[in-house]
PDB file of C-alpha atoms in Angstrom:
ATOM      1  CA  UNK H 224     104.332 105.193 110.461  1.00 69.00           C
ATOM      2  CA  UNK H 225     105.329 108.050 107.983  1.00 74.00           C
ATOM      3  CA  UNK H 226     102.875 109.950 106.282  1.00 88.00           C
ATOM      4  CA  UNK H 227     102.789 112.334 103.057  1.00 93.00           C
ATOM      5  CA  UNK H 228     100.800 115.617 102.799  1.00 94.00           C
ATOM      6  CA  UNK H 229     100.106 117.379  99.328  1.00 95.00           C
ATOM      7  CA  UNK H 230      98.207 120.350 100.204  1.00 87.00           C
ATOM      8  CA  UNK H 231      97.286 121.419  97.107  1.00 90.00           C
ATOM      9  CA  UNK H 232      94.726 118.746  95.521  1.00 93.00           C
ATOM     10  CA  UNK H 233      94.154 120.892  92.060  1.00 96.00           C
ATOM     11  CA  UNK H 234      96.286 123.723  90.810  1.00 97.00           C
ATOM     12  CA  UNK H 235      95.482 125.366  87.397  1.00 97.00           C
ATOM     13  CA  UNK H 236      97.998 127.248  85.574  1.00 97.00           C
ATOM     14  CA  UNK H 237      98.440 129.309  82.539  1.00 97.00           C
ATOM     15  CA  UNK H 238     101.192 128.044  80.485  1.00 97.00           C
ATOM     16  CA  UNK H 239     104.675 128.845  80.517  1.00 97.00           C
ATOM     17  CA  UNK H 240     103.591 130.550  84.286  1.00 97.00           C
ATOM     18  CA  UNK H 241     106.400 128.979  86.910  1.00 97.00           C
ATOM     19  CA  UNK H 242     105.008 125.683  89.222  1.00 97.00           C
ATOM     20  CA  UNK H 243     105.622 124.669  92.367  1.00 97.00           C
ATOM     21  CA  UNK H 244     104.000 121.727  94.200  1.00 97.00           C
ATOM     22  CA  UNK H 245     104.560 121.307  97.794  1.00 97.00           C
ATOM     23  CA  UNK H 246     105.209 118.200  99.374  1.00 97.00           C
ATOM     24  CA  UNK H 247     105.608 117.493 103.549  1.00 96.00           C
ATOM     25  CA  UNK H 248     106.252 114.100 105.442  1.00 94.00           C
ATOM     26  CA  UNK H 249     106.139 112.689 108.830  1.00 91.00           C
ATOM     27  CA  UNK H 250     109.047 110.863 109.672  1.00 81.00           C
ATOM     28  CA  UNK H 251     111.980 111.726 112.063  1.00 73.00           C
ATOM     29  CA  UNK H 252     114.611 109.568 110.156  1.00 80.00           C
ATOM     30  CA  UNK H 253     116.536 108.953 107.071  1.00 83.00           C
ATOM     31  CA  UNK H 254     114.472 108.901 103.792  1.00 87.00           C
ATOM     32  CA  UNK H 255     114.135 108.180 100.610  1.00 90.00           C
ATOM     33  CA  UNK H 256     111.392 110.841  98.608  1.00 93.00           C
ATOM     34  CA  UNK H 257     110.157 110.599  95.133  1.00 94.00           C
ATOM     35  CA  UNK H 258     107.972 112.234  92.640  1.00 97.00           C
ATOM     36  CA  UNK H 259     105.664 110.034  90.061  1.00 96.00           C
ATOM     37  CA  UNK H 260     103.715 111.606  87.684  1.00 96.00           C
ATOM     38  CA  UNK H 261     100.745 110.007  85.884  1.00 94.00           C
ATOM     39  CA  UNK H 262      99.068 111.481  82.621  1.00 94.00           C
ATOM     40  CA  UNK H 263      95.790 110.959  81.959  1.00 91.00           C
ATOM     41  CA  UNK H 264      95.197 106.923  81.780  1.00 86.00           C
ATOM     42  CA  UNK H 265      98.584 106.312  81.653  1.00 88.00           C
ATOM     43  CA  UNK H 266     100.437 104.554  84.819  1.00 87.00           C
ATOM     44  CA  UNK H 267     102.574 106.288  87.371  1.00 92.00           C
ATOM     45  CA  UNK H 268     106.280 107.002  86.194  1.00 93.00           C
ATOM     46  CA  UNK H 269     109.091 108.679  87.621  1.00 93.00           C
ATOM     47  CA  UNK H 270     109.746 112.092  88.030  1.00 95.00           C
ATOM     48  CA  UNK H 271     113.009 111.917  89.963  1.00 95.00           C
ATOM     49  CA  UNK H 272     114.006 111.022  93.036  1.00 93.00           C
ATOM     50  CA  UNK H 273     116.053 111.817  96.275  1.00 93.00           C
ATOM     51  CA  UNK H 274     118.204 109.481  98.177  1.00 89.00           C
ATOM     52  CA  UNK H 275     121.472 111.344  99.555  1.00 89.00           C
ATOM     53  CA  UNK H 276     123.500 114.126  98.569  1.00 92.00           C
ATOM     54  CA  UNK H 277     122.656 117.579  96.779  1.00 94.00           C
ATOM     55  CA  UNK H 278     119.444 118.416  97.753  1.00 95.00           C
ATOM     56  CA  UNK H 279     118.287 120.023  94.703  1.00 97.00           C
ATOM     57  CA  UNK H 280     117.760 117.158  92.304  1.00 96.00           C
ATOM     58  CA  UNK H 281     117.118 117.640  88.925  1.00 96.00           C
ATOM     59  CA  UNK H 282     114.563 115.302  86.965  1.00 94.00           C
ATOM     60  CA  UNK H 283     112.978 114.812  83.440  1.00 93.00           C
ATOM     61  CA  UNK H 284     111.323 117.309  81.612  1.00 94.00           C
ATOM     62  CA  UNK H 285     112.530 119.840  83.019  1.00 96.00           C
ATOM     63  CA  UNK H 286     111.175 119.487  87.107  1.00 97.00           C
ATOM     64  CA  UNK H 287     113.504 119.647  89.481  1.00 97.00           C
ATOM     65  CA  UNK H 288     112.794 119.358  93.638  1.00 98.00           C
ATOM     66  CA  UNK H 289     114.382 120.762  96.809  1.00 97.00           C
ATOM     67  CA  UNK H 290     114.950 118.529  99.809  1.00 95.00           C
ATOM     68  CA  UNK H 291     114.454 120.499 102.860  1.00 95.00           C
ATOM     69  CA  UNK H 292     115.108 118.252 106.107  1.00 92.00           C
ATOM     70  CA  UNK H 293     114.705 120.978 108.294  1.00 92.00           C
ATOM     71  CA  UNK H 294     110.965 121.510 106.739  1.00 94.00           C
ATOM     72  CA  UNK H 295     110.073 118.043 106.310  1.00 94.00           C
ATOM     73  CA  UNK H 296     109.316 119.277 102.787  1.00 96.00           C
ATOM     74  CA  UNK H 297     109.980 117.846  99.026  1.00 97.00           C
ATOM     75  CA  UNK H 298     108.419 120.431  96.883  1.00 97.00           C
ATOM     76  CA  UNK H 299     108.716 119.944  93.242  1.00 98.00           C
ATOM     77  CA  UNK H 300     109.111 122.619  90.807  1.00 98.00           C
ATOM     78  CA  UNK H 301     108.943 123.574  87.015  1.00 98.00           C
ATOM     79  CA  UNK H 302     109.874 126.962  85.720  1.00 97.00           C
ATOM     80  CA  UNK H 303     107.629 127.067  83.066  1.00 97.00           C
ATOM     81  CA  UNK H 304     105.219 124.953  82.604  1.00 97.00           C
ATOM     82  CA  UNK H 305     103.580 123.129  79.249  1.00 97.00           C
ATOM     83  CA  UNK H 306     100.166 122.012  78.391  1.00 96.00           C
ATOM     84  CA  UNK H 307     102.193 118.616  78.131  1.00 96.00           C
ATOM     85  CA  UNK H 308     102.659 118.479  81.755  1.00 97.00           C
ATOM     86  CA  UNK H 309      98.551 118.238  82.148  1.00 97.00           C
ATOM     87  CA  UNK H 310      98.871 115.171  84.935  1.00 97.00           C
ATOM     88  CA  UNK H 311      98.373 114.425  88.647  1.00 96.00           C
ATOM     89  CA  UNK H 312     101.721 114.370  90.634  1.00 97.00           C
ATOM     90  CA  UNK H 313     102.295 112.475  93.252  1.00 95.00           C
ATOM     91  CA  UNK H 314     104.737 112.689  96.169  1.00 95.00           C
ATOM     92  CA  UNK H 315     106.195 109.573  97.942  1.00 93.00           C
ATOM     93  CA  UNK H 316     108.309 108.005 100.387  1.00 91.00           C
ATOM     94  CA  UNK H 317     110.060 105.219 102.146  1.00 85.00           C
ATOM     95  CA  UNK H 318     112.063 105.157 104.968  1.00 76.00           C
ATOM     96  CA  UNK H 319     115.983 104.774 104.192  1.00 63.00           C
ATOM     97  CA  UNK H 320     116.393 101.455 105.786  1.00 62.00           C
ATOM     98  CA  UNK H 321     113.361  98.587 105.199  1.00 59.00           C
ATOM     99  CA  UNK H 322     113.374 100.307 102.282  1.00 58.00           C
ATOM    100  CA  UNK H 323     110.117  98.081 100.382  1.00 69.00           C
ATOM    101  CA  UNK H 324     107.054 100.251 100.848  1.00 80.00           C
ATOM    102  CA  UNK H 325     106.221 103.560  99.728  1.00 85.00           C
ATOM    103  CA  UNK H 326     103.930 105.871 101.218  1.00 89.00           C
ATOM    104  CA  UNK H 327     102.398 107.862  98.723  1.00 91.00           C
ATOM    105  CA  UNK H 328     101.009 111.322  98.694  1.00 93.00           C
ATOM    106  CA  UNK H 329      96.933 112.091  97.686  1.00 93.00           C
ATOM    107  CA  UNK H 330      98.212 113.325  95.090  1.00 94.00           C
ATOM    108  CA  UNK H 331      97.966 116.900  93.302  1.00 96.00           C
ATOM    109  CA  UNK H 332      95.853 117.319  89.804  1.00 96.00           C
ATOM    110  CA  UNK H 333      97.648 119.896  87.181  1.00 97.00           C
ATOM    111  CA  UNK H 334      95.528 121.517  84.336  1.00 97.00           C
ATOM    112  CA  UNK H 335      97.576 123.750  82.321  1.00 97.00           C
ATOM    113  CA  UNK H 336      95.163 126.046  79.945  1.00 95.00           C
ATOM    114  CA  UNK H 337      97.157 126.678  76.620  1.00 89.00           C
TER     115      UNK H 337
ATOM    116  CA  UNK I 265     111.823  94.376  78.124  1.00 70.00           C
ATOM    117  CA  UNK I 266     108.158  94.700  78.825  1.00 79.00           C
ATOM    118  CA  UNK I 267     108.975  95.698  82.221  1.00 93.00           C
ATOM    119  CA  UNK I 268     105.821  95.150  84.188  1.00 96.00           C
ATOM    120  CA  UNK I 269     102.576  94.134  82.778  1.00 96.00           C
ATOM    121  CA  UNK I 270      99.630  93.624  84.080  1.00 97.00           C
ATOM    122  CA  UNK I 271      96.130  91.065  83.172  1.00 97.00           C
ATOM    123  CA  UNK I 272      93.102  92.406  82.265  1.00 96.00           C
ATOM    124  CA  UNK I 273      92.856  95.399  81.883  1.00 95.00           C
ATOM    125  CA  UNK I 274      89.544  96.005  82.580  1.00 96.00           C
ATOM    126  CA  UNK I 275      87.118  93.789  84.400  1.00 96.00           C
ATOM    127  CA  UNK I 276      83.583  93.856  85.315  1.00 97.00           C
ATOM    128  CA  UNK I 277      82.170  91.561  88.354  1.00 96.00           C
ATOM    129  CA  UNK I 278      78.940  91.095  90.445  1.00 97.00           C
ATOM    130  CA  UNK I 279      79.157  90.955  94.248  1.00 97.00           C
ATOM    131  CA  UNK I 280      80.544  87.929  95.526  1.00 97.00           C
ATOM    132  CA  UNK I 281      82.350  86.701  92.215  1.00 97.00           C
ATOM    133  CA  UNK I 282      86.368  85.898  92.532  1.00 96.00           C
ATOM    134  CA  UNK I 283      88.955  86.949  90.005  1.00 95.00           C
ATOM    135  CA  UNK I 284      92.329  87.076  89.913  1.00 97.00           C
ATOM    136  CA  UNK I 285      95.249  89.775  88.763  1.00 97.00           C
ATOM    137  CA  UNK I 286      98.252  88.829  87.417  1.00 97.00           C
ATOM    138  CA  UNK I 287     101.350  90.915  87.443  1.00 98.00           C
ATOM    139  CA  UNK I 288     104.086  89.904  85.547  1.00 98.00           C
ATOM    140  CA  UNK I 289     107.711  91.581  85.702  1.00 97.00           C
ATOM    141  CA  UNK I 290     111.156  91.003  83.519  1.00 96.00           C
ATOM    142  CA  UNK I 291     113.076  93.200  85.619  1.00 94.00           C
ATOM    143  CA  UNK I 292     114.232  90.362  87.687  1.00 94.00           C
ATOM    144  CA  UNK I 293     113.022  92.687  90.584  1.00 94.00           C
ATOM    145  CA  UNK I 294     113.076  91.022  94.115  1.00 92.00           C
ATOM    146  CA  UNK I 295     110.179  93.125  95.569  1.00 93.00           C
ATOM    147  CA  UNK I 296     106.609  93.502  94.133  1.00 95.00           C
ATOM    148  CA  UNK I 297     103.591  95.106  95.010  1.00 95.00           C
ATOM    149  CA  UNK I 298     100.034  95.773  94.943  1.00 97.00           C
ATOM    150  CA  UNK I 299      98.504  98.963  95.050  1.00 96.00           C
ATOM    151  CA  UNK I 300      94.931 100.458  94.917  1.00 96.00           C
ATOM    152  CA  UNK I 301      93.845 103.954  93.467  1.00 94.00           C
ATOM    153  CA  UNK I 302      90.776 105.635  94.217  1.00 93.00           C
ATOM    154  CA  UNK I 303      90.269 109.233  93.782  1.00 86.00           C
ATOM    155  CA  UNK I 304      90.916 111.623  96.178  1.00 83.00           C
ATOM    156  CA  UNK I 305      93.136 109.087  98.044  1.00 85.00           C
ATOM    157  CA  UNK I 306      96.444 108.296  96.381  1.00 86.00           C
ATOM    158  CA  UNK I 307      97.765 104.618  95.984  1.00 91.00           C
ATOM    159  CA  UNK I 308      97.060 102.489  99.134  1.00 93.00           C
ATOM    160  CA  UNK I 309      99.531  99.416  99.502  1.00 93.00           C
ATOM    161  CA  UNK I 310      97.003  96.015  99.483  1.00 96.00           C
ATOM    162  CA  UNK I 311     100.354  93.852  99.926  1.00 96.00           C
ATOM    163  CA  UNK I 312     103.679  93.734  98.667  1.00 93.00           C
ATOM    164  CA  UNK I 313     106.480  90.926  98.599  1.00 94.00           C
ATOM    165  CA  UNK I 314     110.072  90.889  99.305  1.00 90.00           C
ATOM    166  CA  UNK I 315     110.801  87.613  97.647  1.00 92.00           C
ATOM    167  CA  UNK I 316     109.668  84.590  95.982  1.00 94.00           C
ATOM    168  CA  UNK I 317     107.588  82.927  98.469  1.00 94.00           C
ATOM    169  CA  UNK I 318     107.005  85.623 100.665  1.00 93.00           C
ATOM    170  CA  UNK I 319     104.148  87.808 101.054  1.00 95.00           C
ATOM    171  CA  UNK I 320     103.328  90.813 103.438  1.00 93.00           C
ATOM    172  CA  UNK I 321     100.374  92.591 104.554  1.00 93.00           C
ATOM    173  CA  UNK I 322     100.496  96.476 103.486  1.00 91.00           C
ATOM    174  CA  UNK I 323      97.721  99.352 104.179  1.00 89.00           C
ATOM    175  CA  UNK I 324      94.605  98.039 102.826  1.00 95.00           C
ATOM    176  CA  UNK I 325      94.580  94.759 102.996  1.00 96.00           C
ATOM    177  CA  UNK I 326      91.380  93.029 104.007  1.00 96.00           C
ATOM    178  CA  UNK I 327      89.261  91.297 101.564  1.00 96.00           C
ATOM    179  CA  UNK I 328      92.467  90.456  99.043  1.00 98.00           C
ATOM    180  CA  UNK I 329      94.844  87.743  98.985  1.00 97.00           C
ATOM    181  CA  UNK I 330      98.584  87.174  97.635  1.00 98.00           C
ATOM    182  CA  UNK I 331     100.602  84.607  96.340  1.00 97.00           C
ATOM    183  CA  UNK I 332     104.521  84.747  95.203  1.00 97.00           C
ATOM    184  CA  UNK I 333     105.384  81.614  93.511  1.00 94.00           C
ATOM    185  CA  UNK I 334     107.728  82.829  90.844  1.00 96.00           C
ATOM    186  CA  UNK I 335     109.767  85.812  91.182  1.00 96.00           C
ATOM    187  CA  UNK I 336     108.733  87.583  88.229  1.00 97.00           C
ATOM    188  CA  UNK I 337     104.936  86.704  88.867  1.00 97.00           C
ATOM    189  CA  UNK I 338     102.897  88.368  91.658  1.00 98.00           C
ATOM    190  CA  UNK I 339      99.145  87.241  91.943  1.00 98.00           C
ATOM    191  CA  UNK I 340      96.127  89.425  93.549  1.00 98.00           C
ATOM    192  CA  UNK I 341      92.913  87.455  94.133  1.00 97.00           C
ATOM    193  CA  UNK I 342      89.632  89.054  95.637  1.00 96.00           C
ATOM    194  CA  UNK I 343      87.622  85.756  96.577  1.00 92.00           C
ATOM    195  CA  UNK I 344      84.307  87.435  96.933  1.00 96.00           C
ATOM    196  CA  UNK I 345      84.271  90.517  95.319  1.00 96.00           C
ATOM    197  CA  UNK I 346      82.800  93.640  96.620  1.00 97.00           C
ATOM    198  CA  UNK I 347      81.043  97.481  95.348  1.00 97.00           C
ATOM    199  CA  UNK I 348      83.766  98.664  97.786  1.00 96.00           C
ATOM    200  CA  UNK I 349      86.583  96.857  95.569  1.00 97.00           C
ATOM    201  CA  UNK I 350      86.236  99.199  92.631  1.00 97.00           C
ATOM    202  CA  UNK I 351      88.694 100.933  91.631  1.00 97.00           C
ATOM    203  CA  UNK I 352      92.320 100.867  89.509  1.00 95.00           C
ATOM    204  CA  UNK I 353      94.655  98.305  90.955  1.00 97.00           C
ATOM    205  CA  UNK I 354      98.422  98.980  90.014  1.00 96.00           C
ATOM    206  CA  UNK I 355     101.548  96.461  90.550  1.00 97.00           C
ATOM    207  CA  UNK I 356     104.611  97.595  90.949  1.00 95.00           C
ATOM    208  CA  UNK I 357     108.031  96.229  91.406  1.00 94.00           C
ATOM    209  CA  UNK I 358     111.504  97.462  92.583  1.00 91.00           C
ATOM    210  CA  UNK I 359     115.299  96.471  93.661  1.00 85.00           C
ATOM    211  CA  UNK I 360     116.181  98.426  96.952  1.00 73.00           C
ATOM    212  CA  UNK I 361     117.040 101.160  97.016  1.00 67.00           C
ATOM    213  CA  UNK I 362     115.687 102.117  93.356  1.00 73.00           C
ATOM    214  CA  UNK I 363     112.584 103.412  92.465  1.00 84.00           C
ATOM    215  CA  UNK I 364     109.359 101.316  91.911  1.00 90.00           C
ATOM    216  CA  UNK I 365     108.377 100.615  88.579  1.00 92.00           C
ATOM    217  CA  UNK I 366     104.483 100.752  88.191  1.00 94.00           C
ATOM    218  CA  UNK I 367     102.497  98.636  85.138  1.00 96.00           C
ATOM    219  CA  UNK I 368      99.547  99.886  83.115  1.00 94.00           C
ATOM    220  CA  UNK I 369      96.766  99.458  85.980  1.00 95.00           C
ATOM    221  CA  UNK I 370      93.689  97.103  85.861  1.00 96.00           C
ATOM    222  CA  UNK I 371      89.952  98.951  86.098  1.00 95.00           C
ATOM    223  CA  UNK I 372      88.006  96.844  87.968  1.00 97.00           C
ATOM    224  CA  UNK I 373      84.213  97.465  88.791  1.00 97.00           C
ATOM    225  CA  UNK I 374      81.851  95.003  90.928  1.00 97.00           C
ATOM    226  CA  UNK I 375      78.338  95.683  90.717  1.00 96.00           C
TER     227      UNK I 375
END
C-alpha cells in the first residue's frame, strides 16, 4: 500500500520569507499527488494537483509544487508567504489506476507571524 | 451548487448511543467517501463508495457502517458509539481522475 511522509509537522515563518513543504511517497508506480489546504475550521480544499505532464504545476494563491519521480517527492512551495496562508497543508495521493482512495499525508501546520 | 454538505455539524453522544451522518452531494459524483481527522494523524479513510449500492471498506473501518442508496447520498452510522470515536468526520466525493471534493466536517464527541 502507498504511504505519504510530511516531515515537517509545524513550520513557523516570518512573512513574505520563501516556503517550502516537503512531501515523499511510497509507491513504485504511476500516481496521482495533490495538495489540500485547510484554514482554521474550515474543510480541506485544493491546492493543486499533479496527474501527467510538466512537473512543476502551478496552483492558487500563488503555491506551486515540483514532481520529482526520481525522489519520490511532491514538495510544495510559496515564494513569499502571507499571514493569509496561516493553515495546515496536507499532501496526498492515489495510485494512477483504481484511482478512488487517497492516501493522505499527517499533515504540516503553518503559522505565519505578521 | 452546494457541492457537498454534510448533517450535524456538531454532535455530542454517551458511550454506546448510535447516530448517523449524512453526506449529501450535487456534483453528481460517482465516488464518495468517509474520512476521519484526528490530530497528529491526517485523514484516515473509514469507507468510501464507488457507486450507488456499493460500499467498500477503507483504513479505519471497524466500529462504523455504510450505506449507498442514492448516488448523491452517502450515510455513516456508528451503532454504539465510543470515547475512541471522537473526532471530525469529513465526506468527500470525486469523478476519477479529479480531485476529491471535501464538505464542512462534523465534530463529534462521545463521552
Amino acid at each position: 500500500a502507498q504511504s505519504v511522509s510530511q516531515h515537517n509537522h509545524h513550520v513557523i515563518l516570518s512573512e513574505a520569507a520563501s516556503l517550502e513543504l516537503g512531501c515523499n511517497y511510497s509507491y513504485g508506480g504511476t500516481v496521482n499527488l495533490f495538495w489540500y489546504v485547510q484554514y482554521p475550521g474550515q474543510h480541506l480544499q485544493l491546492l493543486l494537483k499533479y496527474f501527467s505532464g510538466d512537473p512543476l504545476v502551478k496552483g492558487i494563491k500563488g503555491f506551486e509544487a515540483e514532481f520529482i519521480k526520481s525522489k519520490f517527492s511532491f514538495n510544495l512551495r510559496k515564494p513569499s508567504v502571507q499571514w493569509s496562508d496561516t493553515a495546515e497543508y496536507f499532501c496526498a495521493v492515489t495510485l494512477n489506476f483504481g484511482n478512488e482512495k487517497l492516501t493522505f499525508g499527517t499533515g504540516t501546520r503553518l503559522t505565519i507571524i505578521p | 451548487n452546494a457541492g457537498v454538505t454534510q448533517t450535524p455539524k456538531f454532535r455530542v453522544l454517551k458511550t454506546g448511543q448510535s447516530m448517523t451522518l449524512l453526506c449529501a452531494q450535487d456534483m453528481n459524483h460517482e465516488y464518495m467517501y468517509w474520512y476521519r481527522q484526528d490530530p497528529g494523524m491526517g485523514l484516515r479513510l473509514i469507507h468510501y463508495s464507488v457507486g450507488e449500492g456499493t460500499t467498500a471498506k477503507g483504513e479505519v473501518p471497524d466500529g462504523y457502517n455504510v450505506s449507498r442508496l442514492k448516488k448523491q447520498n452517502f450515510l455513516l452510522g456508528l451503532e454504539s458509539a465510543a470515547p475512541s470515536q471522537t473526532s471530525v468526520y469529513f465526506c468527500a466525493s470525486s469523478s476519477p481522475p479529479g480531485e476529491q471534493y471535501f464538505g464542512p466536517g462534523t465534530r463529534l464527541t462521545v463521552t
